[in-house]
Coordinates of C-alpha atoms and ligand atoms in Angstrom, one line a residue:
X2 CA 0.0 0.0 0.0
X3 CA 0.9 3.5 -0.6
X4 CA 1.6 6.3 2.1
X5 CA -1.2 8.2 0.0
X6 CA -3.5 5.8 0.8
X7 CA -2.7 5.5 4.1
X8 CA -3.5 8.6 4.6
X9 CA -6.1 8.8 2.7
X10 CA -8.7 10.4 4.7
X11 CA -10.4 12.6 2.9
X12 CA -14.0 13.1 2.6
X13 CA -15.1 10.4 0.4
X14 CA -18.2 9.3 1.9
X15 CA -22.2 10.3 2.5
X16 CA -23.6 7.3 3.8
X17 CA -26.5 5.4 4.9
X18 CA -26.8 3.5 8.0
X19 CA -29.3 1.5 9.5
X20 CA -29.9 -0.9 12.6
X21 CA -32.7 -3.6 13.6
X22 CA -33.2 -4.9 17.0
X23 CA -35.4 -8.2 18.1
X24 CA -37.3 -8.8 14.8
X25 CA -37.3 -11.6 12.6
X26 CA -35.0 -11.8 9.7
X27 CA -33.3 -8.8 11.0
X28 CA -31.0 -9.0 8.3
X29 CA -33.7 -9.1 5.0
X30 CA -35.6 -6.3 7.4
X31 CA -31.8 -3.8 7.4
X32 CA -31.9 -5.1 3.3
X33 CA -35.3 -3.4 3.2
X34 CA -34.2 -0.7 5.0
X35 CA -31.2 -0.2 2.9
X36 CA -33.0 -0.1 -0.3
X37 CA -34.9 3.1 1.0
X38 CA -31.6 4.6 2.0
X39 CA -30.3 3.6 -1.4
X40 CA -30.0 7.9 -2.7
X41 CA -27.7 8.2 0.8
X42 CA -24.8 5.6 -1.4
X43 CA -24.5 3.4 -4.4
X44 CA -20.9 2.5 -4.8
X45 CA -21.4 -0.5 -2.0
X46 CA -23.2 -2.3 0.7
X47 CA -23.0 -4.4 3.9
X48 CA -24.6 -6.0 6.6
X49 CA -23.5 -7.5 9.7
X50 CA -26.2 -9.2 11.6
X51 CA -26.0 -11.5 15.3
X52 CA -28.1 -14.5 16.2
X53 CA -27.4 -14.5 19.4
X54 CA -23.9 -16.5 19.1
X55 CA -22.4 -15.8 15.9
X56 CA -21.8 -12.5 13.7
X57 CA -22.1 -13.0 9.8
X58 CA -21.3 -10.6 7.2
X59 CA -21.7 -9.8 3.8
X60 CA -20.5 -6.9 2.3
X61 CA -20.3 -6.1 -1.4
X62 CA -19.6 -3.5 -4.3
X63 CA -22.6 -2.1 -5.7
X64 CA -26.3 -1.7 -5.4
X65 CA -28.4 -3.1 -2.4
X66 CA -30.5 -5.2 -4.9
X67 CA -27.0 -6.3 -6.8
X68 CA -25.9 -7.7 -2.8
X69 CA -28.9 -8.6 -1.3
X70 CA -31.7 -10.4 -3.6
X71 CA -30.8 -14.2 -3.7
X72 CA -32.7 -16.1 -1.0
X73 CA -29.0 -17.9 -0.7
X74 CA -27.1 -14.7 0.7
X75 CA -29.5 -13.9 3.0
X76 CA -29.8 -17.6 4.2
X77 CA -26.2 -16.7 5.5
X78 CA -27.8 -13.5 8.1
X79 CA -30.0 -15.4 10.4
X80 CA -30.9 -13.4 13.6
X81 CA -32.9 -11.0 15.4
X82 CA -30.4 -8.4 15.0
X83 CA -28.6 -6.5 12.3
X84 CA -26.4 -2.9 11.2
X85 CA -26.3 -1.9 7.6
X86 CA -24.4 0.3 5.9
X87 CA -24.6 2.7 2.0
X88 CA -21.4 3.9 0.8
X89 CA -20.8 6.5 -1.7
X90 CA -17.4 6.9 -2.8
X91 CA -16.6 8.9 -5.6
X92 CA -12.6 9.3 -5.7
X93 CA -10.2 7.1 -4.0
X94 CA -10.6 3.2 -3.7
X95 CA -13.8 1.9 -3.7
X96 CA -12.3 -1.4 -2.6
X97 CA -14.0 -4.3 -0.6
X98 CA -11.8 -4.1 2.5
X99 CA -13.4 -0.3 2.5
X100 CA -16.9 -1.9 3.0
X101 CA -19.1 -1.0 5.5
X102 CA -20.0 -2.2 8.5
X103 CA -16.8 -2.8 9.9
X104 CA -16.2 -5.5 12.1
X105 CA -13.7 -6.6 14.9
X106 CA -13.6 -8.8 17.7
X107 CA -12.6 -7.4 21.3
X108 CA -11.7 -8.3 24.4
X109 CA -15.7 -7.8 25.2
X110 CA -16.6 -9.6 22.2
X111 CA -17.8 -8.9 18.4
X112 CA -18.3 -5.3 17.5
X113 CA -19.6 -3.8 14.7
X114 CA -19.8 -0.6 13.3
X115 CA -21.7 2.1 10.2
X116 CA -20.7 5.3 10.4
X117 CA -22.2 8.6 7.9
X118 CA -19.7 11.3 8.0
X119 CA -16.3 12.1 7.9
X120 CA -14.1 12.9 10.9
X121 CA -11.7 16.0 10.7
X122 CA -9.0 14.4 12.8
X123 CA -9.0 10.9 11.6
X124 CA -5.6 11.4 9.8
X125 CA -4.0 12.5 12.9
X126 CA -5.8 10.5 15.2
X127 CA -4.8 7.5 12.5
X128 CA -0.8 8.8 13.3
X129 CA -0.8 8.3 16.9
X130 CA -2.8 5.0 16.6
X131 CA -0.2 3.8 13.9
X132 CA 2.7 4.7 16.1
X133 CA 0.8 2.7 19.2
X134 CA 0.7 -0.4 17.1
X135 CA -3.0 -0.5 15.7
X136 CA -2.8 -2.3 12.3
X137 CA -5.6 -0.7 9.8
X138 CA -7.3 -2.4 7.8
X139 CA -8.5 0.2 5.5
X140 CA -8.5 3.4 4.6
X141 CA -11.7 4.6 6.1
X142 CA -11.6 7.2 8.7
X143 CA -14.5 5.2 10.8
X144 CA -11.7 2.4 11.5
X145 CA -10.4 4.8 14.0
X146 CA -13.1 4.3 15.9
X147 CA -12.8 1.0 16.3
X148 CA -9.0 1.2 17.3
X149 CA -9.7 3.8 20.1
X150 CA -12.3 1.1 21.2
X151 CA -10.2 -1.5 21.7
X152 CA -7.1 0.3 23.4
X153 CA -9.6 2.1 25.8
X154 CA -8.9 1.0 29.4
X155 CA -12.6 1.1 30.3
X156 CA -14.5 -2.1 30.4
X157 CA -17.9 -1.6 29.2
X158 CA -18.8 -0.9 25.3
X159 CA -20.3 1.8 26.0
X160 CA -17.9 3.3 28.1
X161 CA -15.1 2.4 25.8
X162 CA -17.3 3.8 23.3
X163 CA -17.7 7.3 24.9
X164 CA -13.9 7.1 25.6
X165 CA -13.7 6.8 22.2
X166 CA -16.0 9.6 21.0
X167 CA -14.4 11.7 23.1
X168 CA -11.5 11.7 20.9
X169 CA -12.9 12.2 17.7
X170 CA -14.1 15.5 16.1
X171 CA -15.8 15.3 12.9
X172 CA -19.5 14.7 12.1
X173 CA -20.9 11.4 12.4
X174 CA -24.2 9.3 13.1
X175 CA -22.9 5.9 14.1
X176 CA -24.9 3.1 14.7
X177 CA -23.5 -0.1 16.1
X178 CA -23.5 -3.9 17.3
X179 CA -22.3 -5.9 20.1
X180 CA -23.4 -9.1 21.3
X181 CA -26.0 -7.1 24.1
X182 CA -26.9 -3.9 22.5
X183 CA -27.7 -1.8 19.2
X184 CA -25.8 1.6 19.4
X185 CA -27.0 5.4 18.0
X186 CA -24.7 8.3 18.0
X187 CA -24.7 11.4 16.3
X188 CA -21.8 14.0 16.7
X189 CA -22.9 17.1 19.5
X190 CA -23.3 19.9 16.6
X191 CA -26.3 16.2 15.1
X192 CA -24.8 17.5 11.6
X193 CA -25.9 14.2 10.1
X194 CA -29.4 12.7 10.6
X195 CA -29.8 9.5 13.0
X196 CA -33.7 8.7 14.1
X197 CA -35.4 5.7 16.4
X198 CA -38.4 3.6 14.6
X199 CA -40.2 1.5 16.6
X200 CA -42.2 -2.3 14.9
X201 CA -45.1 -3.9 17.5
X202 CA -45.0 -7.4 17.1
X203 CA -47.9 -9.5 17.3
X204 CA -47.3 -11.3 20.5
X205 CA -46.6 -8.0 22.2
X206 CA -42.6 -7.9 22.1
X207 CA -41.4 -4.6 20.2
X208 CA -38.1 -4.2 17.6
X209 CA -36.4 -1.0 17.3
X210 CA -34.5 0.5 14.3
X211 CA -31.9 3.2 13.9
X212 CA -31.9 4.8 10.3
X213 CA -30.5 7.6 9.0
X214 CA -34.2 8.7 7.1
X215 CA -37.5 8.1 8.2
X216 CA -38.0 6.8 4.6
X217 CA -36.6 3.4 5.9
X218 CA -38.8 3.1 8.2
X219 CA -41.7 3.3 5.9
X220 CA -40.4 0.5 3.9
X221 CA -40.1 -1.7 7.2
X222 CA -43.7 -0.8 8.2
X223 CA -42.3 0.9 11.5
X224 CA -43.2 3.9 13.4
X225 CA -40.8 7.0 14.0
X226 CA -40.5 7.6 17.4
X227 CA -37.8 10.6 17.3
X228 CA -34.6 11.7 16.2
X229 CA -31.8 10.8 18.5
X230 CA -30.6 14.3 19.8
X231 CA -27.3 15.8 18.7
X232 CA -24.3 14.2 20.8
X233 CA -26.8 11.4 22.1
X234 CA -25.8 7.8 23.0
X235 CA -29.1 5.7 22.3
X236 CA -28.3 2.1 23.7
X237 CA -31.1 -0.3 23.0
X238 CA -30.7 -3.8 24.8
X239 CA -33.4 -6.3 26.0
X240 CA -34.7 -4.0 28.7
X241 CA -35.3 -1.2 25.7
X242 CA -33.8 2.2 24.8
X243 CA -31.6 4.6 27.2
X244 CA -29.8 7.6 26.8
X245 CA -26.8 8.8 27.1
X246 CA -25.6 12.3 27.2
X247 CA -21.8 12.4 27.8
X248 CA -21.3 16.1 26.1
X249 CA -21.9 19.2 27.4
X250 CA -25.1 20.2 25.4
X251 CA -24.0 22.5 21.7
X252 CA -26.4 24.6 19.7
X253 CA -27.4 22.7 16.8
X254 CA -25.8 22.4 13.5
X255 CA -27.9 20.2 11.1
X256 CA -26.6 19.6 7.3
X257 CA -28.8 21.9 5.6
X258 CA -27.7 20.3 2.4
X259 CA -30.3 17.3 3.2
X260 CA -32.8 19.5 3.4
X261 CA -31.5 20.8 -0.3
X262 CA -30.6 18.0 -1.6
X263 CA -29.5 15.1 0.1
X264 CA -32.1 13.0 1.9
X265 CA -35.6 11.8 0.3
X266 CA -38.2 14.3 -0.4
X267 CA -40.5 11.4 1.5
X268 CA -38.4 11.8 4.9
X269 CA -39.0 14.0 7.9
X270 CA -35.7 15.3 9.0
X271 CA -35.5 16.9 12.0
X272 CA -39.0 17.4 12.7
X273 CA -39.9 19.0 9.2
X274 CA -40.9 17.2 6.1
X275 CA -38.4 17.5 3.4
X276 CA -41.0 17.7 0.2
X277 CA -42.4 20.7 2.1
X278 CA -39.3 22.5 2.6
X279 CA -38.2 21.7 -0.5
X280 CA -41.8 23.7 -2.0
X281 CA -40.9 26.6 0.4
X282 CA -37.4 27.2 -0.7
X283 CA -39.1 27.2 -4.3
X284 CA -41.5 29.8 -3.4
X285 CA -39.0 31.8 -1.4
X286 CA -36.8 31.6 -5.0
X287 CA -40.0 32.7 -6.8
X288 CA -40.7 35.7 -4.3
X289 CA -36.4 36.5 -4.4
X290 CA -35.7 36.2 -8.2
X291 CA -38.8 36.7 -10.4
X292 CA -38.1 37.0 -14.5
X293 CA -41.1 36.6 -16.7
X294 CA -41.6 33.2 -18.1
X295 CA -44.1 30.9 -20.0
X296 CA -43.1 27.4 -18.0
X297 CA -41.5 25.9 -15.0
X298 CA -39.4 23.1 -15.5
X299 CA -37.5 21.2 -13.1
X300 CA -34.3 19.7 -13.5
X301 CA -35.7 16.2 -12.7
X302 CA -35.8 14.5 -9.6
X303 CA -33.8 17.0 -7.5
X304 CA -35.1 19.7 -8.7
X305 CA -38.8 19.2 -8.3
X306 CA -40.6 20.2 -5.7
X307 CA -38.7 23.5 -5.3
X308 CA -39.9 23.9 -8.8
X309 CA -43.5 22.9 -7.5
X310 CA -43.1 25.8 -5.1
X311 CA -41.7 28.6 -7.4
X312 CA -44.2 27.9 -10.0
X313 CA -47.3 27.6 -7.3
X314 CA -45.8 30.9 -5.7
X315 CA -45.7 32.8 -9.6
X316 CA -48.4 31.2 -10.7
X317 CA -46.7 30.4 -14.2
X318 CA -47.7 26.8 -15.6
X319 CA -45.1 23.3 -14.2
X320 CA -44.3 21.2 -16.9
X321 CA -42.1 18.3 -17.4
X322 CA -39.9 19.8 -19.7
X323 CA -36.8 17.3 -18.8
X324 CA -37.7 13.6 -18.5
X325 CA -35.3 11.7 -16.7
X326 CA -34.1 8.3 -17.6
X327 CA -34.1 6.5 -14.2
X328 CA -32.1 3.3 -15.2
X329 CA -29.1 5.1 -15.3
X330 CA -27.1 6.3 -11.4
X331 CA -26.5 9.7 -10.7
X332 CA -23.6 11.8 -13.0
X333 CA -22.3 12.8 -10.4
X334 CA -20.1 9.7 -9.1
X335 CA -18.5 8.9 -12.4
X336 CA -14.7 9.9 -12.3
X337 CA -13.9 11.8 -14.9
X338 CA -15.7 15.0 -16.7
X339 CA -15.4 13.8 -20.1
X340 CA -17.7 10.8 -18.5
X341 CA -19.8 13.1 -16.7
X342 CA -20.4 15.3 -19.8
X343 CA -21.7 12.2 -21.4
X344 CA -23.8 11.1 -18.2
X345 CA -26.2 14.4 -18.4
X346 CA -27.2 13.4 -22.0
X347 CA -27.8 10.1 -21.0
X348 CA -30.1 10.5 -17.7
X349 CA -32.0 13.8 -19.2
X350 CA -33.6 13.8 -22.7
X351 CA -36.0 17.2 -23.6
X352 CA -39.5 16.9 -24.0
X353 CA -39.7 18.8 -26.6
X354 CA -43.5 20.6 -27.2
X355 CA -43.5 21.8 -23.4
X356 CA -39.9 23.8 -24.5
X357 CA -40.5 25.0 -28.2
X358 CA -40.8 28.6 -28.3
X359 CA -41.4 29.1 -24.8
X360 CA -39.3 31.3 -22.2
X361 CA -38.2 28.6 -19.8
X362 CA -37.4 28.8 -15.9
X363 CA -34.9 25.5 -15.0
X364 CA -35.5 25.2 -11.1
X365 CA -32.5 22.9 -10.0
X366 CA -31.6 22.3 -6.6
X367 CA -27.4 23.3 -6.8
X368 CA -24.9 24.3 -9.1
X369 CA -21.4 22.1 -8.3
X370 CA -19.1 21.9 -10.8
X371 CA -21.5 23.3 -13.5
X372 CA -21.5 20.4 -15.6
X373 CA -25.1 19.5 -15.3
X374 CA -26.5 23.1 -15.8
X375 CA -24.6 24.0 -18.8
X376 CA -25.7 20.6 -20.7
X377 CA -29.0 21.1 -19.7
X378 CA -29.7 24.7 -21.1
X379 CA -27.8 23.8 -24.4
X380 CA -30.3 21.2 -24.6
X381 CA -33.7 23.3 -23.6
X382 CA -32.4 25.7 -26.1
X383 CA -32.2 22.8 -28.7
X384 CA -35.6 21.5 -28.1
X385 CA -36.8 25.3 -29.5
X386 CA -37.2 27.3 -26.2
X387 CA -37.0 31.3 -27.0
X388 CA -35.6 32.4 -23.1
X389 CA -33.9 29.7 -20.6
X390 CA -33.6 31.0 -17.4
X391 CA -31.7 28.8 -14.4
X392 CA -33.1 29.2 -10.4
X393 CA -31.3 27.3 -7.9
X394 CA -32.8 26.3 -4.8
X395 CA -29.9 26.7 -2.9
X396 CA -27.3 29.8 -2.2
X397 CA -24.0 29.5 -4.3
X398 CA -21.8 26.2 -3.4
X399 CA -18.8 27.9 -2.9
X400 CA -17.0 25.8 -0.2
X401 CA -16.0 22.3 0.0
X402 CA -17.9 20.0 2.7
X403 CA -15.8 18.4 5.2
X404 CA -18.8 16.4 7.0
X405 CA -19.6 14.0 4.8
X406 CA -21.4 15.6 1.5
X407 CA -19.2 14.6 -1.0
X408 CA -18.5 18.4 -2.6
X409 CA -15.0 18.6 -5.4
X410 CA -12.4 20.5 -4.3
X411 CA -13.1 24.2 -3.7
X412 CA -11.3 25.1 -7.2
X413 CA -13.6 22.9 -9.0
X414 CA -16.6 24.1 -7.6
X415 CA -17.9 27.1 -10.0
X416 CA -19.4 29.2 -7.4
X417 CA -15.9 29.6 -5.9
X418 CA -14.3 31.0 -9.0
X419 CA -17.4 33.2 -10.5
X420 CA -19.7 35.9 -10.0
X421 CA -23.4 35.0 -10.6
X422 CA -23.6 36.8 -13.8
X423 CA -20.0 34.7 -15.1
X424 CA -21.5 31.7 -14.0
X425 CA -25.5 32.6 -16.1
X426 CA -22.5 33.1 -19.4
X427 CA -20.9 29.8 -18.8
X428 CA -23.8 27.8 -18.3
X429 CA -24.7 29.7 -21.4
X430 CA -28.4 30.9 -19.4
X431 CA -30.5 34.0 -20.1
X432 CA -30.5 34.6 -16.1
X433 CA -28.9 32.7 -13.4
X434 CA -30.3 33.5 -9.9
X435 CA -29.7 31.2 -6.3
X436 CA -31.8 31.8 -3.0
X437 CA -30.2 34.0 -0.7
X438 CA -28.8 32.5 2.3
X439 CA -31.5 34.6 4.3
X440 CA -34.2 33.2 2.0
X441 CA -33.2 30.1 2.4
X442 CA -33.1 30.3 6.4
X443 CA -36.6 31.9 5.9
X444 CA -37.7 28.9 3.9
X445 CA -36.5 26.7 6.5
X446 CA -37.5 28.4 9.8
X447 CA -40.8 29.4 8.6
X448 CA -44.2 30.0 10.9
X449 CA -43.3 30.8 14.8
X450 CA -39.9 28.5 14.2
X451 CA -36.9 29.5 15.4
X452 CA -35.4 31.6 13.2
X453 CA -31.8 32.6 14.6
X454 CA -29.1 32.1 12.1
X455 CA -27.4 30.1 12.2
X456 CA -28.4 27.2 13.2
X457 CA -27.8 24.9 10.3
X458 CA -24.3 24.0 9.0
X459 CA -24.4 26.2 6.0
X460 CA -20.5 25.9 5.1
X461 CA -20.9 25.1 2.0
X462 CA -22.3 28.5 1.3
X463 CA -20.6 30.3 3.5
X464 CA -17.3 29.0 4.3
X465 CA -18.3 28.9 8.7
X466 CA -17.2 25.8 9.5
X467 CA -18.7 24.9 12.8
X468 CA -16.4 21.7 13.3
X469 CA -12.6 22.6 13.9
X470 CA -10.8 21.2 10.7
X471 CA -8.3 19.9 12.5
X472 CA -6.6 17.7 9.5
X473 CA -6.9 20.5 7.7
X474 CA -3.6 21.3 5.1
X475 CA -2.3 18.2 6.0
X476 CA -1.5 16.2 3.4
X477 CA -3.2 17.0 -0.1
X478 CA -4.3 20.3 -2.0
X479 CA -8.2 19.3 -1.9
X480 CA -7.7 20.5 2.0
X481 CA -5.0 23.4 1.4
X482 CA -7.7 24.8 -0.7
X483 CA -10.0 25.4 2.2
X484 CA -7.5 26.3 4.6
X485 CA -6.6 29.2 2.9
X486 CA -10.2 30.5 3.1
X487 CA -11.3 29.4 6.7
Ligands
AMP1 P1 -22.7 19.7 -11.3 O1 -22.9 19.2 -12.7 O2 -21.3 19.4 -10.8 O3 -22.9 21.2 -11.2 O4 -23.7 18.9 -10.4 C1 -24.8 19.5 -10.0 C2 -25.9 18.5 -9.7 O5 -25.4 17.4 -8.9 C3 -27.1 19.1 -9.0 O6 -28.1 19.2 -9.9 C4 -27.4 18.2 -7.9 O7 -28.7 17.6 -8.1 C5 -26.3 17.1 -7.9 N1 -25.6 17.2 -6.6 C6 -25.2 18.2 -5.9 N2 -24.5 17.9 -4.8 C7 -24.3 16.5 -4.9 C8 -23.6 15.6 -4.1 N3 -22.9 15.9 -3.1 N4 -23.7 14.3 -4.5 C9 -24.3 13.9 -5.6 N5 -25.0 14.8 -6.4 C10 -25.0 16.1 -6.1

């Protein structure tokens, strides 16, 4: 192995993770579960599951359905309890030995882990655990949980685990196995999402789940109980779920990317449904950036209900303009731009008589590298339209994320290099316009809501980074960038 990817560290991943405890088939139920999840990470899959004596695993490249549909594989996860993990990779190795969950055995027993996010220390952290002896496995920063685990000098998991936590800095939602109890934690700022589901069994018993998204829940047939709370230790065992608060309490700092982008329009994050926050942003867009216009189109599926919003708030007609070929994944994780420039014209197609000789509005929900925007205008103004004009449902991306939204590095992303006007010429638009940060918090914190700012991690947009960046300049340009900024 290389020193680079030793130390590679970097933040590669958004994940999904997910956790079932006493129910039947635990394992197809976390399958089930992971399908929902599947937007959260397509580049590979895992379960580890426990019946009681034994842990299995099976972990794999690719989709959930690729892993986890012959009756054989799963005849391999028998038990009552199970952790499952999404992975999205987009750079670096997406090799099998970087799978998710991982899995050890410790003094105490088995032990496995999911983790969504990305620690900011990990490569340090990585260093001093090197130089004690700890042999990694992989180049994931989440094994560096499991090493501080197993050289803590308290007894219990869940002290070992707190010992551990209190080491790392970073965002994370972690969810976890041992041979007594499922494990939920999410980092004190609760940056990513972690909830608790709950299924009623028919002879009275009840199973719990962890998720990342309510949206797996649905799938399972369970109930949401709540989110786990930012820094919150949920420990669920056979005499049901406690918690554990071993940080001094933080103000909030939820990704407001997922509410963007990131998690299902069908999930409640947080309290708030995310296909009505998603309409609100749209209608504060409408009320911000008005241009006169004949149609509404949304850059399908992202795009949509913000577009739902601005066109219900302007009261100009929604079409389907774009119709998105769903058999192909998402542009954004193929490697190289020459691929992505090919990926756009293969996952959008223009339907032509909603377009020809109309002034268009796109709604889309972000502009990253630009790739996507600019292929999609040329193509609206191919299909005949007379005026294509681009709103974006969020502010300009103008930093890099360091929390687990996999964002290019700062120089790549076109908001970080361009004024609004360069970017509306090189996308080749009539108008470009984004929601205003303010608008954007006004969307979000809307009747009687608190509405101090910030309370959202919104460094993407404005380069506040709420978690110290403590790898930061370390080892490769992608972080230099950012440090020069922050
Ligand atoms: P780009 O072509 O690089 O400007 O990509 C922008 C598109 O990618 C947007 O329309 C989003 O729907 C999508 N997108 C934004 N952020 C992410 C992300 N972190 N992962 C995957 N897709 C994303």
């Amino acid at each position: 192995m290389q020193t680079s990817e030793i130390e590679d560290d970097k933040p590669h991943e958004e994940c999904g993770v997910i956790g079932v405890w006493n129910c039947a088939d635990a394992a197809a139920l976390t399958a089930l579960g992971l399908h929902a999840l599947q937007h959260r990470g397509q580049e590979a899959t895992g379960i580890v599951c426990f019946d009681g004596q034994r842990f299995n695993s099976q972990r794999g490249l690719g989709l959930v359905g690729e892993n986890f549909s012959d009756a054989r594989v799963m005849a391999k996860l028998p038990g009552s309890r199970a952790i499952g993990h999404n992975r999205y990779a987009t750079t670096g190795e997406t090799v099998l030995r970087n799978v998710q969950p991982l899995y050890a055995d410790f003094e105490f027993g088995g032990f496995a882990v999911a983790h969504n996010g990305n620690l900011t220390n990990a490569g340090s952290l990585r260093r001093a655990l090197v130089r004690r002896g700890c042999l990694f496995q992989s180049t994931m920063d989440s094994e560096v949980f499991i090493h501080l685990i197993a050289i803590s000098l308290y007894s219990t998991v869940v002290d070992r685990l707190i010992d551990a936590l209190k080491q790392v800095v970073g965002a994370y939602s972690l969810i976890a196995l041992s041979e007594h109890s499922l494990l939920g934690v999410r980092d004190p700022l609760g940056v990513r999402p972690l909830i608790i589901g709950r299924l009623a069994h028919a002879d009275g018993s009840t199973g719990w789940m962890l998720a990342s998204e309510t949206c797996a829940l649905d799938i399972m047939g369970a109930e949401f109980v709540r989110d786990v709370d930012p820094g919150e230790i949920v420990v669920i065992d056979d005499r049901g779920v406690h918690s554990i608060k071993p940080f001094s309490k933080q103000e909030r700092r939820f990704c407001v990317f997922e509410y963007i982008y990131f998690a299902r329009p069908d999930s409640v994050v947080e309290g708030m449904p995310v296909y009505d926050a998603r309409k609100r942003i749209g209608a504060e867009l409408a009320r911000e950036s008005h241009v006169d216009a004949d149609v509404i189109v949304p850059v399908p599926d992202s795009g949509v209900p913000a577009a739902m919003g601005y066109a219900k708030e302007s009261g100009i007609p929604f079409e389907l303009g774009i119709i998105r070929n769903h058999y192909v994944g998402r542009t954004f994780i193929e490697p190289t731009d020459s691929i992505r420039h090919l990926g756009v014209k293969l996952k959008h197609s223009a339907n032509k008589p909603t377009l020809e000789g109309k002034r268009v509005i796109l709604v889309d929900d972000s502009i990253v590298r630009g790739t996507t925007s600019r292929k999609i205008v040329e193509m609206v103004r191919a299909a005949g339209a007379a005026e294509v004009h681009m709103r974006i449902s969020s502010p300009p991306t103008t930093h890099s994320c360091f929390y687990g939204i996999d964002t290019p590095e700062r120089s790549k992303l076109l908001a970080s290099n361009h004024d609004v006007a360069e970017m509306a010429r090189l996308i080749g638009a009539d108008s470009l316009a984004f929601i205003s940060i303010d608008g954007l918090y006004r969307a979000l914190n809307h009747e009687g809501r608190n509405t101090a700012k910030p309370q959202y991690c919104d460094a993407c947009f404005t380069g506040e980074y709420p978690i110290a960046l403590t790898d930061l300049g370390e080892t490769d340009g992608h972080q230099l960038s950012l440090l020069e900024r922050s």
